[in-house]
PDB file of C-alpha atoms and ligand atoms in Angstrom:
ATOM      1  CA  UNK U   1      84.360 105.762  89.238  1.00 60.00           C
ATOM      2  CA  UNK U   2      82.297 104.261  92.234  1.00 89.00           C
ATOM      3  CA  UNK U   3      84.890 103.685  94.678  1.00 97.00           C
ATOM      4  CA  UNK U   4      85.194 106.625  96.977  1.00 97.00           C
ATOM      5  CA  UNK U   5      87.524 107.809  99.971  1.00 98.00           C
ATOM      6  CA  UNK U   6      85.041 107.770 103.428  1.00 98.00           C
ATOM      7  CA  UNK U   7      86.484 109.524 106.726  1.00 97.00           C
ATOM      8  CA  UNK U   8      85.218 109.698 110.531  1.00 98.00           C
ATOM      9  CA  UNK U   9      87.204 111.260 113.204  1.00 98.00           C
ATOM     10  CA  UNK U  10      87.266 109.136 116.330  1.00 98.00           C
ATOM     11  CA  UNK U  11      88.224 110.388 119.883  1.00 98.00           C
ATOM     12  CA  UNK U  12      90.163 109.026 122.802  1.00 98.00           C
ATOM     13  CA  UNK U  13      93.430 108.146 124.322  1.00 97.00           C
ATOM     14  CA  UNK U  14      97.193 107.364 123.115  1.00 97.00           C
ATOM     15  CA  UNK U  15      99.001 105.832 126.153  1.00 96.00           C
ATOM     16  CA  UNK U  16     102.637 104.486 126.017  1.00 95.00           C
ATOM     17  CA  UNK U  17     105.432 104.916 128.235  1.00 95.00           C
ATOM     18  CA  UNK U  18     103.320 105.594 131.321  1.00 94.00           C
ATOM     19  CA  UNK U  19     101.828 108.667 129.669  1.00 95.00           C
ATOM     20  CA  UNK U  20      98.364 109.071 128.360  1.00 96.00           C
ATOM     21  CA  UNK U  21      96.648 112.025 126.135  1.00 97.00           C
ATOM     22  CA  UNK U  22      93.696 112.837 124.506  1.00 98.00           C
ATOM     23  CA  UNK U  23      93.877 112.313 120.722  1.00 98.00           C
ATOM     24  CA  UNK U  24      91.564 112.562 117.677  1.00 98.00           C
ATOM     25  CA  UNK U  25      92.225 109.721 115.201  1.00 98.00           C
ATOM     26  CA  UNK U  26      91.267 109.856 111.139  1.00 98.00           C
ATOM     27  CA  UNK U  27      89.949 106.787 110.010  1.00 98.00           C
ATOM     28  CA  UNK U  28      89.327 106.419 106.267  1.00 99.00           C
ATOM     29  CA  UNK U  29      87.117 103.879 104.568  1.00 98.00           C
ATOM     30  CA  UNK U  30      87.805 102.757 100.809  1.00 98.00           C
ATOM     31  CA  UNK U  31      85.428 101.356  98.703  1.00 98.00           C
ATOM     32  CA  UNK U  32      82.051 101.155  96.888  1.00 98.00           C
ATOM     33  CA  UNK U  33      78.711 100.702  97.724  1.00 97.00           C
ATOM     34  CA  UNK U  34      79.169  96.708  98.006  1.00 98.00           C
ATOM     35  CA  UNK U  35      82.551  96.409  99.822  1.00 98.00           C
ATOM     36  CA  UNK U  36      85.149  98.696 101.716  1.00 98.00           C
ATOM     37  CA  UNK U  37      88.347  98.488 103.951  1.00 98.00           C
ATOM     38  CA  UNK U  38      88.891 100.260 106.841  1.00 98.00           C
ATOM     39  CA  UNK U  39      92.171 101.694 107.481  1.00 99.00           C
ATOM     40  CA  UNK U  40      92.666 102.136 111.593  1.00 98.00           C
ATOM     41  CA  UNK U  41      90.059 100.746 113.324  1.00 98.00           C
ATOM     42  CA  UNK U  42      90.267 103.891 116.422  1.00 98.00           C
ATOM     43  CA  UNK U  43      88.225 104.209 119.465  1.00 98.00           C
ATOM     44  CA  UNK U  44      84.992 103.650 118.581  1.00 98.00           C
ATOM     45  CA  UNK U  45      83.768 100.239 116.911  1.00 98.00           C
ATOM     46  CA  UNK U  46      80.351 101.323 116.982  1.00 98.00           C
ATOM     47  CA  UNK U  47      80.637 104.572 114.835  1.00 98.00           C
ATOM     48  CA  UNK U  48      82.899 102.649 112.426  1.00 98.00           C
ATOM     49  CA  UNK U  49      80.315  99.947 111.973  1.00 98.00           C
ATOM     50  CA  UNK U  50      77.675 102.245 111.488  1.00 98.00           C
ATOM     51  CA  UNK U  51      79.767 104.316 108.841  1.00 98.00           C
ATOM     52  CA  UNK U  52      80.251 100.610 107.191  1.00 98.00           C
ATOM     53  CA  UNK U  53      76.651  99.980 107.230  1.00 98.00           C
ATOM     54  CA  UNK U  54      75.866  96.958 105.429  1.00 97.00           C
ATOM     55  CA  UNK U  55      78.762  96.668 102.816  1.00 98.00           C
ATOM     56  CA  UNK U  56      81.125  93.935 103.059  1.00 98.00           C
ATOM     57  CA  UNK U  57      84.237  94.562 105.357  1.00 98.00           C
ATOM     58  CA  UNK U  58      87.228  92.752 103.974  1.00 98.00           C
ATOM     59  CA  UNK U  59      89.948  93.795 105.996  1.00 98.00           C
ATOM     60  CA  UNK U  60      91.286  95.861 108.606  1.00 99.00           C
ATOM     61  CA  UNK U  61      93.974  97.445 108.060  1.00 99.00           C
ATOM     62  CA  UNK U  62      96.452  98.652 111.174  1.00 99.00           C
ATOM     63  CA  UNK U  63      98.846 101.539 109.955  1.00 99.00           C
ATOM     64  CA  UNK U  64     100.528 100.677 113.196  1.00 98.00           C
ATOM     65  CA  UNK U  65     100.159  99.143 116.613  1.00 98.00           C
ATOM     66  CA  UNK U  66      99.791 102.268 118.897  1.00 98.00           C
ATOM     67  CA  UNK U  67      96.914 101.582 120.961  1.00 98.00           C
ATOM     68  CA  UNK U  68      94.674 104.776 119.485  1.00 98.00           C
ATOM     69  CA  UNK U  69      95.092 103.311 116.067  1.00 98.00           C
ATOM     70  CA  UNK U  70      94.020  99.730 117.137  1.00 98.00           C
ATOM     71  CA  UNK U  71      91.853  99.934 120.357  1.00 98.00           C
ATOM     72  CA  UNK U  72      88.491  99.409 118.223  1.00 98.00           C
ATOM     73  CA  UNK U  73      89.891  96.735 115.909  1.00 98.00           C
ATOM     74  CA  UNK U  74      88.836  93.372 117.656  1.00 98.00           C
ATOM     75  CA  UNK U  75      85.433  94.792 118.510  1.00 98.00           C
ATOM     76  CA  UNK U  76      84.864  96.082 114.413  1.00 98.00           C
ATOM     77  CA  UNK U  77      86.204  92.262 113.427  1.00 98.00           C
ATOM     78  CA  UNK U  78      84.056  90.611 115.876  1.00 98.00           C
ATOM     79  CA  UNK U  79      81.094  92.551 114.613  1.00 97.00           C
ATOM     80  CA  UNK U  80      81.857  92.525 110.695  1.00 97.00           C
ATOM     81  CA  UNK U  81      83.989  89.559 110.457  1.00 96.00           C
ATOM     82  CA  UNK U  82      86.368  91.420 108.773  1.00 98.00           C
ATOM     83  CA  UNK U  83      89.806  90.230 109.061  1.00 98.00           C
ATOM     84  CA  UNK U  84      92.647  92.679 111.253  1.00 99.00           C
ATOM     85  CA  UNK U  85      96.054  92.857 109.666  1.00 99.00           C
ATOM     86  CA  UNK U  86      98.931  94.121 110.841  1.00 99.00           C
ATOM     87  CA  UNK U  87     102.972  94.432 109.832  1.00 98.00           C
ATOM     88  CA  UNK U  88     104.404  91.651 112.144  1.00 98.00           C
ATOM     89  CA  UNK U  89     107.180  94.185 113.705  1.00 98.00           C
ATOM     90  CA  UNK U  90     104.583  95.992 115.760  1.00 98.00           C
ATOM     91  CA  UNK U  91     103.404  92.572 117.460  1.00 98.00           C
ATOM     92  CA  UNK U  92     105.053  93.641 121.019  1.00 98.00           C
ATOM     93  CA  UNK U  93     103.222  96.728 120.767  1.00 98.00           C
ATOM     94  CA  UNK U  94     100.119  95.510 119.496  1.00 98.00           C
ATOM     95  CA  UNK U  95     100.228  92.733 122.663  1.00 98.00           C
ATOM     96  CA  UNK U  96     100.323  95.876 125.148  1.00 97.00           C
ATOM     97  CA  UNK U  97      96.973  96.923 124.103  1.00 98.00           C
ATOM     98  CA  UNK U  98      95.557  93.326 123.209  1.00 98.00           C
ATOM     99  CA  UNK U  99      97.260  90.288 124.870  1.00 98.00           C
ATOM    100  CA  UNK U 100      94.641  88.310 124.239  1.00 97.00           C
ATOM    101  CA  UNK U 101      93.968  88.502 120.640  1.00 98.00           C
ATOM    102  CA  UNK U 102      96.461  88.005 118.008  1.00 98.00           C
ATOM    103  CA  UNK U 103      95.891  89.925 114.546  1.00 98.00           C
ATOM    104  CA  UNK U 104      94.415  87.874 111.818  1.00 98.00           C
ATOM    105  CA  UNK U 105      96.773  88.091 109.025  1.00 98.00           C
ATOM    106  CA  UNK U 106      99.943  89.993 108.537  1.00 98.00           C
ATOM    107  CA  UNK U 107     100.747  93.091 106.047  1.00 98.00           C
ATOM    108  CA  UNK U 108     104.281  92.792 104.172  1.00 98.00           C
ATOM    109  CA  UNK U 109     106.129  95.479 102.021  1.00 98.00           C
ATOM    110  CA  UNK U 110     104.893  95.019  98.598  1.00 98.00           C
ATOM    111  CA  UNK U 111     101.746  93.144  99.547  1.00 98.00           C
ATOM    112  CA  UNK U 112      98.528  94.373  97.420  1.00 98.00           C
ATOM    113  CA  UNK U 113      95.347  94.497  98.874  1.00 98.00           C
ATOM    114  CA  UNK U 114      92.377  94.920  96.306  1.00 98.00           C
ATOM    115  CA  UNK U 115      88.975  96.225  97.512  1.00 98.00           C
ATOM    116  CA  UNK U 116      86.244  97.545  95.043  1.00 97.00           C
ATOM    117  CA  UNK U 117      88.677  96.919  92.011  1.00 97.00           C
ATOM    118  CA  UNK U 118      91.332  99.564  93.709  1.00 97.00           C
ATOM    119  CA  UNK U 119      94.655  98.154  94.192  1.00 98.00           C
ATOM    120  CA  UNK U 120      96.292  99.644  97.813  1.00 98.00           C
ATOM    121  CA  UNK U 121     100.184  98.483  97.952  1.00 98.00           C
ATOM    122  CA  UNK U 122     101.237  98.147 101.219  1.00 99.00           C
ATOM    123  CA  UNK U 123     104.619 100.177 101.955  1.00 99.00           C
ATOM    124  CA  UNK U 124     106.843  99.208 105.270  1.00 99.00           C
ATOM    125  CA  UNK U 125     107.729 102.803 106.522  1.00 98.00           C
ATOM    126  CA  UNK U 126     109.301 101.927 110.268  1.00 98.00           C
ATOM    127  CA  UNK U 127     110.440 105.028 112.273  1.00 98.00           C
ATOM    128  CA  UNK U 128     107.541 106.134 114.014  1.00 98.00           C
ATOM    129  CA  UNK U 129     106.846 102.376 115.025  1.00 98.00           C
ATOM    130  CA  UNK U 130     108.926  99.356 113.443  1.00 98.00           C
ATOM    131  CA  UNK U 131     105.908  98.027 111.941  1.00 98.00           C
ATOM    132  CA  UNK U 132     104.407 101.408 110.601  1.00 98.00           C
ATOM    133  CA  UNK U 133     102.913 101.137 107.190  1.00 99.00           C
ATOM    134  CA  UNK U 134     101.750 103.202 104.828  1.00 99.00           C
ATOM    135  CA  UNK U 135      98.896 102.507 101.662  1.00 99.00           C
ATOM    136  CA  UNK U 136      99.259 103.456  98.325  1.00 99.00           C
ATOM    137  CA  UNK U 137      96.457 103.608  95.928  1.00 98.00           C
ATOM    138  CA  UNK U 138      97.836 105.300  92.627  1.00 98.00           C
ATOM    139  CA  UNK U 139      94.064 104.825  90.917  1.00 97.00           C
ATOM    140  CA  UNK U 140      92.966 107.227  93.406  1.00 98.00           C
ATOM    141  CA  UNK U 141      96.241 109.257  93.581  1.00 98.00           C
ATOM    142  CA  UNK U 142      96.398 108.580  97.431  1.00 98.00           C
ATOM    143  CA  UNK U 143      98.543 107.423 100.380  1.00 99.00           C
ATOM    144  CA  UNK U 144      97.091 106.400 103.809  1.00 99.00           C
ATOM    145  CA  UNK U 145     100.297 107.704 105.541  1.00 98.00           C
ATOM    146  CA  UNK U 146      99.356 106.490 109.296  1.00 98.00           C
ATOM    147  CA  UNK U 147     101.724 108.417 111.759  1.00 98.00           C
ATOM    148  CA  UNK U 148     104.732 108.159 109.199  1.00 98.00           C
ATOM    149  CA  UNK U 149     103.862 111.554 107.509  1.00 98.00           C
ATOM    150  CA  UNK U 150     101.778 114.520 108.637  1.00 98.00           C
ATOM    151  CA  UNK U 151     100.803 117.951 107.034  1.00 98.00           C
ATOM    152  CA  UNK U 152     103.968 119.885 108.613  1.00 97.00           C
ATOM    153  CA  UNK U 153     106.308 116.606 108.933  1.00 98.00           C
ATOM    154  CA  UNK U 154     107.188 113.093 110.247  1.00 98.00           C
ATOM    155  CA  UNK U 155     105.358 111.581 113.046  1.00 98.00           C
ATOM    156  CA  UNK U 156     106.777 111.656 116.282  1.00 97.00           C
ATOM    157  CA  UNK U 157     109.972 109.648 117.461  1.00 97.00           C
ATOM    158  CA  UNK U 158     110.416 110.608 120.745  1.00 95.00           C
ATOM    159  CA  UNK U 159     108.910 107.576 122.612  1.00 95.00           C
ATOM    160  CA  UNK U 160     109.677 103.734 122.890  1.00 96.00           C
ATOM    161  CA  UNK U 161     109.798 101.711 119.540  1.00 97.00           C
ATOM    162  CA  UNK U 162     110.427 105.217 117.319  1.00 98.00           C
ATOM    163  CA  UNK U 163     113.601 106.252 115.444  1.00 98.00           C
ATOM    164  CA  UNK U 164     113.936 109.553 113.813  1.00 98.00           C
ATOM    165  CA  UNK U 165     116.598 108.745 111.358  1.00 98.00           C
ATOM    166  CA  UNK U 166     114.966 105.334 110.107  1.00 98.00           C
ATOM    167  CA  UNK U 167     111.439 107.565 109.694  1.00 98.00           C
ATOM    168  CA  UNK U 168     113.112 110.068 107.623  1.00 98.00           C
ATOM    169  CA  UNK U 169     114.513 107.253 105.996  1.00 98.00           C
ATOM    170  CA  UNK U 170     111.373 105.692 104.756  1.00 98.00           C
ATOM    171  CA  UNK U 171     109.869 109.290 104.028  1.00 98.00           C
ATOM    172  CA  UNK U 172     112.813 110.161 101.853  1.00 98.00           C
ATOM    173  CA  UNK U 173     112.796 106.542 100.022  1.00 98.00           C
ATOM    174  CA  UNK U 174     109.048 105.386  99.985  1.00 98.00           C
ATOM    175  CA  UNK U 175     106.867 108.506 100.446  1.00 98.00           C
ATOM    176  CA  UNK U 176     108.697 111.522  99.138  1.00 98.00           C
ATOM    177  CA  UNK U 177     109.141 109.218  95.407  1.00 98.00           C
ATOM    178  CA  UNK U 178     105.276 108.906  94.735  1.00 98.00           C
ATOM    179  CA  UNK U 179     103.787 111.795  92.119  1.00 98.00           C
ATOM    180  CA  UNK U 180     103.764 115.283  94.088  1.00 98.00           C
ATOM    181  CA  UNK U 181      99.975 115.304  93.552  1.00 98.00           C
ATOM    182  CA  UNK U 182      99.370 112.275  95.519  1.00 98.00           C
ATOM    183  CA  UNK U 183      96.892 113.231  98.473  1.00 98.00           C
ATOM    184  CA  UNK U 184      98.246 112.222 101.839  1.00 99.00           C
ATOM    185  CA  UNK U 185      95.297 111.200 104.081  1.00 98.00           C
ATOM    186  CA  UNK U 186      97.109 111.021 107.789  1.00 98.00           C
ATOM    187  CA  UNK U 187      96.164 109.245 110.966  1.00 98.00           C
ATOM    188  CA  UNK U 188      95.350 112.692 112.641  1.00 98.00           C
ATOM    189  CA  UNK U 189      94.575 115.978 111.514  1.00 98.00           C
ATOM    190  CA  UNK U 190      94.874 117.624 107.901  1.00 98.00           C
ATOM    191  CA  UNK U 191      95.410 115.659 104.360  1.00 98.00           C
ATOM    192  CA  UNK U 192      98.037 117.131 102.677  1.00 98.00           C
ATOM    193  CA  UNK U 193     100.128 116.190  99.382  1.00 98.00           C
ATOM    194  CA  UNK U 194     103.405 114.936  98.632  1.00 98.00           C
ATOM    195  CA  UNK U 195     104.366 117.842  96.586  1.00 98.00           C
ATOM    196  CA  UNK U 196     103.309 120.283  99.342  1.00 98.00           C
ATOM    197  CA  UNK U 197     105.565 118.167 101.899  1.00 98.00           C
ATOM    198  CA  UNK U 198     108.555 117.273  99.740  1.00 98.00           C
ATOM    199  CA  UNK U 199     110.286 120.812  99.816  1.00 98.00           C
ATOM    200  CA  UNK U 200     110.967 120.453 103.494  1.00 98.00           C
ATOM    201  CA  UNK U 201     112.518 117.446 104.380  1.00 98.00           C
ATOM    202  CA  UNK U 202     116.046 119.167 105.262  1.00 98.00           C
ATOM    203  CA  UNK U 203     113.909 121.153 107.638  1.00 98.00           C
ATOM    204  CA  UNK U 204     112.615 118.352 109.393  1.00 98.00           C
ATOM    205  CA  UNK U 205     116.110 116.712 109.390  1.00 98.00           C
ATOM    206  CA  UNK U 206     117.814 119.806 110.501  1.00 98.00           C
ATOM    207  CA  UNK U 207     115.115 120.304 113.440  1.00 97.00           C
ATOM    208  CA  UNK U 208     115.389 116.575 114.293  1.00 96.00           C
ATOM    209  CA  UNK U 209     111.817 116.185 114.454  1.00 95.00           C
TER     210      UNK U 209
HETATM  211 FE1  FE2 S 301     101.256 106.370 116.716  1.00 71.71          FE
END
């Protein structure tokens, strides 16, 4: 199989509710020598465009619209012609960062994106953000989880637009039902697997985050 998962880490800030924090984001590139999709155009359009190279960028998928995951999306789209895709429930967050530029198309639960012959299914997983999505690629045994599931637990739900019971429901119903060996490529930090995280669901519920 020539399809591969590439990855870069970009640095910048996350701002919400009047606070700003330094963050490192994972940017995922899935495809082959000819075409790719980018998941989360974070912070640095130049670095992402360089990683894409002369390959066709068929979509810039936003796992959610926190500014650290979308701040470079319009610039990357302008450079490459790739359309920006976002679940519509995150448009209010998107407009806080990019009031002048709407996404190009909507993501919907169950939608299938295809790149280099590989299918990625959109899973709507609200909780960290109302329009948060994960992308599941069965042929790669890969899940791209954004900020919904990390190594060690759920994404943060302490700020506006977030809801802890909702993220738990999303993780329980949509993610922990995937095969145990599925590799979880997260929005920040380390990769994990469904099988490594699944036994801890009750611990997360008990601790409340
Ligand atoms: Fe986030």
